[in-house]
mmCIF file of C-alpha atoms in Angstrom:
data_model
loop_
_atom_site.group_PDB
_atom_site.id
_atom_site.type_symbol
_atom_site.label_atom_id
_atom_site.label_comp_id
_atom_site.label_asym_id
_atom_site.label_seq_id
_atom_site.Cartn_x
_atom_site.Cartn_y
_atom_site.Cartn_z
ATOM 1 C CA MET N 16 94.328 117.963 83.636
ATOM 2 C CA ILE N 17 91.628 118.016 86.212
ATOM 3 C CA GLY N 18 91.786 115.046 88.741
ATOM 4 C CA ALA N 19 95.359 114.012 87.465
ATOM 5 C CA MET N 20 97.309 112.041 90.226
ATOM 6 C CA THR N 21 100.760 112.923 90.975
ATOM 7 C CA THR N 22 102.869 109.813 91.725
ATOM 8 C CA LEU N 23 106.441 110.144 93.005
ATOM 9 C CA HIS N 24 108.755 107.271 94.133
ATOM 10 C CA ALA N 25 111.878 107.304 96.200
ATOM 11 C CA SER N 26 114.110 104.435 97.157
ATOM 12 C CA LEU N 27 116.624 103.658 100.089
ATOM 13 C CA ASP N 28 118.866 100.903 101.272
ATOM 14 C CA SER N 29 117.946 99.272 104.360
ATOM 15 C CA PRO N 30 118.863 96.352 106.532
ATOM 16 C CA VAL N 31 115.906 94.338 105.019
ATOM 17 C CA GLY N 32 116.939 95.147 101.407
ATOM 18 C CA PRO N 33 116.212 97.989 99.051
ATOM 19 C CA LEU N 34 112.884 99.850 99.614
ATOM 20 C CA THR N 35 110.982 102.147 97.590
ATOM 21 C CA VAL N 36 108.273 104.462 99.077
ATOM 22 C CA THR N 37 105.401 105.828 96.777
ATOM 23 C CA GLU N 38 103.555 108.941 97.201
ATOM 24 C CA GLU N 39 100.377 110.139 95.473
ATOM 25 C CA ASP N 40 98.859 113.299 96.056
ATOM 26 C CA GLY N 41 100.459 114.037 99.429
ATOM 27 C CA ALA N 42 100.251 110.668 101.153
ATOM 28 C CA LEU N 43 102.232 107.365 101.053
ATOM 29 C CA VAL N 44 100.423 104.730 99.308
ATOM 30 C CA SER N 45 103.058 101.886 99.166
ATOM 31 C CA LEU N 46 106.259 100.570 100.481
ATOM 32 C CA GLU N 47 107.935 97.917 98.237
ATOM 33 C CA TRP N 48 111.011 95.779 98.384
ATOM 34 C CA ARG N 49 112.667 97.055 95.344
ATOM 35 C CA GLN N 50 114.628 100.050 93.870
ATOM 36 C CA GLN N 51 112.628 102.629 91.971
ATOM 37 C CA SER N 52 112.936 106.309 91.581
ATOM 38 C CA ASN N 53 111.590 108.527 88.977
ATOM 39 C CA GLY N 54 114.219 111.137 89.655
ATOM 40 C CA THR N 55 111.847 113.480 91.495
ATOM 41 C CA THR N 56 111.621 113.976 95.116
ATOM 42 C CA SER N 57 109.198 115.653 97.598
ATOM 43 C CA LEU N 58 109.293 116.806 101.166
ATOM 44 C CA LEU N 59 107.116 113.790 102.094
ATOM 45 C CA LEU N 60 109.415 111.332 100.525
ATOM 46 C CA ASP N 61 112.429 112.906 101.954
ATOM 47 C CA GLU N 62 110.776 112.799 105.450
ATOM 48 C CA ALA N 63 109.734 109.149 104.910
ATOM 49 C CA ARG N 64 113.260 108.081 103.968
ATOM 50 C CA ARG N 65 114.490 110.018 107.098
ATOM 51 C CA GLN N 66 112.069 108.329 109.393
ATOM 52 C CA LEU N 67 112.766 104.850 107.795
ATOM 53 C CA ASP N 68 116.533 105.445 108.388
ATOM 54 C CA ALA N 69 115.860 106.555 111.976
ATOM 55 C CA TYR N 70 113.606 103.367 112.627
ATOM 56 C CA PHE N 71 116.397 101.062 111.196
ATOM 57 C CA VAL N 72 118.995 102.638 113.714
ATOM 58 C CA GLY N 73 116.598 102.482 116.521
ATOM 59 C CA THR N 74 116.106 106.210 117.200
ATOM 60 C CA LEU N 75 112.401 106.320 115.750
ATOM 61 C CA THR N 76 109.469 104.269 117.385
ATOM 62 C CA GLN N 77 106.609 105.755 115.843
ATOM 63 C CA PHE N 78 105.934 106.952 112.293
ATOM 64 C CA ASP N 79 104.372 110.186 111.679
ATOM 65 C CA LEU N 80 103.550 110.120 107.924
ATOM 66 C CA PRO N 81 100.265 110.590 106.061
ATOM 67 C CA VAL N 82 99.263 107.263 104.542
ATOM 68 C CA LYS N 83 96.345 106.501 102.180
ATOM 69 C CA PRO N 84 96.587 102.598 101.607
ATOM 70 C CA ALA N 85 94.088 101.393 98.957
ATOM 71 C CA GLY N 86 92.022 98.500 100.123
ATOM 72 C CA THR N 87 88.708 97.421 101.201
ATOM 73 C CA ASP N 88 86.846 98.945 104.088
ATOM 74 C CA HIS N 89 87.760 95.850 106.169
ATOM 75 C CA GLN N 90 91.387 96.038 105.156
ATOM 76 C CA ARG N 91 91.659 99.687 106.065
ATOM 77 C CA LYS N 92 89.963 98.840 109.467
ATOM 78 C CA VAL N 93 92.767 96.266 110.162
ATOM 79 C CA TRP N 94 95.582 98.505 108.912
ATOM 80 C CA ARG N 95 94.310 101.445 111.326
ATOM 81 C CA ALA N 96 94.213 99.045 114.144
ATOM 82 C CA MET N 97 97.803 97.780 113.320
ATOM 83 C CA GLN N 98 99.022 101.374 113.653
ATOM 84 C CA ASP N 99 97.877 101.378 117.128
ATOM 85 C CA ILE N 100 100.237 98.455 118.184
ATOM 86 C CA ALA N 101 103.071 100.122 119.880
ATOM 87 C CA PHE N 102 106.767 99.746 119.018
ATOM 88 C CA GLY N 103 108.078 96.780 120.837
ATOM 89 C CA ASP N 104 104.692 95.235 121.196
ATOM 90 C CA TYR N 105 102.669 92.809 119.272
ATOM 91 C CA GLN N 106 98.927 91.353 119.019
ATOM 92 C CA THR N 107 97.937 88.158 117.969
ATOM 93 C CA TYR N 108 95.610 87.676 114.871
ATOM 94 C CA GLY N 109 92.942 86.560 117.223
ATOM 95 C CA ALA N 110 93.196 89.585 119.529
ATOM 96 C CA LEU N 111 93.216 92.134 116.808
ATOM 97 C CA SER N 112 90.269 90.380 115.100
ATOM 98 C CA ALA N 113 88.422 90.288 118.481
ATOM 99 C CA ALA N 114 89.254 94.106 118.819
ATOM 100 C CA ILE N 115 87.712 94.992 115.446
ATOM 101 C CA GLY N 116 84.808 92.593 115.315
ATOM 102 C CA SER N 117 86.406 90.336 112.605
ATOM 103 C CA SER N 118 88.050 86.899 112.125
ATOM 104 C CA PRO N 119 91.634 85.904 112.555
ATOM 105 C CA ARG N 120 91.810 84.638 108.995
ATOM 106 C CA ALA N 121 90.360 87.960 107.637
ATOM 107 C CA VAL N 122 92.935 89.731 109.678
ATOM 108 C CA GLY N 123 95.644 87.744 108.257
ATOM 109 C CA THR N 124 94.525 88.295 104.837
ATOM 110 C CA ALA N 125 94.554 92.108 105.189
ATOM 111 C CA CYS N 126 98.119 91.770 106.915
ATOM 112 C CA GLY N 127 99.247 90.094 103.738
ATOM 113 C CA ARG N 128 97.789 92.727 101.570
ATOM 114 C CA ASN N 129 99.081 95.776 103.463
ATOM 115 C CA PRO N 130 100.569 97.801 100.877
ATOM 116 C CA ILE N 131 102.744 99.926 103.377
ATOM 117 C CA PRO N 132 104.477 97.388 105.500
ATOM 118 C CA ILE N 133 106.869 98.667 108.157
ATOM 119 C CA ILE N 134 105.121 101.981 108.367
ATOM 120 C CA ILE N 135 101.754 100.226 108.791
ATOM 121 C CA PRO N 136 103.442 97.573 111.126
ATOM 122 C CA CYS N 137 101.894 94.264 110.029
ATOM 123 C CA HIS N 138 104.970 92.623 111.309
ATOM 124 C CA ARG N 139 103.604 93.317 114.830
ATOM 125 C CA VAL N 140 100.749 90.891 114.230
ATOM 126 C CA LEU N 141 101.687 87.270 115.547
ATOM 127 C CA ALA N 142 99.957 83.725 115.281
ATOM 128 C CA ALA N 143 98.376 82.392 118.697
ATOM 129 C CA GLY N 144 100.940 82.074 121.604
ATOM 130 C CA GLY N 145 103.254 84.560 120.060
ATOM 131 C CA ALA N 146 104.362 82.192 117.076
ATOM 132 C CA ILE N 147 105.631 84.249 114.219
ATOM 133 C CA GLY N 148 102.873 83.525 111.703
ATOM 134 C CA GLY N 149 103.468 84.743 108.064
ATOM 135 C CA TYR N 150 105.006 87.869 106.426
ATOM 136 C CA SER N 151 104.410 88.967 102.849
ATOM 137 C CA GLY N 152 107.491 91.319 102.806
ATOM 138 C CA SER N 153 110.623 90.223 100.955
ATOM 139 C CA GLY N 154 112.512 87.699 102.989
ATOM 140 C CA GLY N 155 109.223 86.325 104.443
ATOM 141 C CA THR N 156 109.508 85.398 108.181
ATOM 142 C CA GLU N 157 113.143 85.984 108.231
ATOM 143 C CA THR N 158 112.406 89.859 107.708
ATOM 144 C CA LYS N 159 109.502 89.749 110.206
ATOM 145 C CA ARG N 160 111.916 88.254 112.892
ATOM 146 C CA TYR N 161 114.460 90.852 112.059
ATOM 147 C CA LEU N 162 111.997 93.827 112.397
ATOM 148 C CA LEU N 163 110.559 92.394 115.696
ATOM 149 C CA SER N 164 114.103 91.834 117.126
ATOM 150 C CA LEU N 165 114.851 95.381 116.160
ATOM 151 C CA GLU N 166 111.940 96.394 118.253
ATOM 152 C CA GLY N 167 112.937 94.329 121.238
ATOM 153 C CA VAL N 168 110.154 91.724 120.765
ATOM 154 C CA ALA N 169 111.064 88.171 122.106
ATOM 155 C CA LEU N 170 109.355 85.496 120.113
ATOM 156 C CA ASN N 171 107.819 82.327 121.803
ATOM 157 C CA GLU N 172 109.410 79.955 119.393
#
């Protein structure tokens, strides 16, 4: 079939629950809080699991994986900017919006629609004054607090 898309899934257990990464045509397109595997693996999915495992034990501070999140031009702009926030650091919705010429509310909406959380680190975007803000991943703000704590970020709450 011409133009047929190959979709593969791989699951792993993590400190924030079961995760499934999805690959389409050589790039990661999602990370979900659930178990799903289609019984096939790939070099990319194996590497994604290896990097996620290393992240959760504290030996990986920057993901090096091809990602291709589906979204609007604005959402992809926000997600690219989030990838520039270093491990152990954070930005506020306001600072990130100023950096990309957007509004804090639009940045927050894009964070909530991030299809590849953790790898595209939406947990590193906080409310004004360093308050936690929201988190769309399983466990909500408790998971966000865990990820930030893992990275050594002290919250102002």
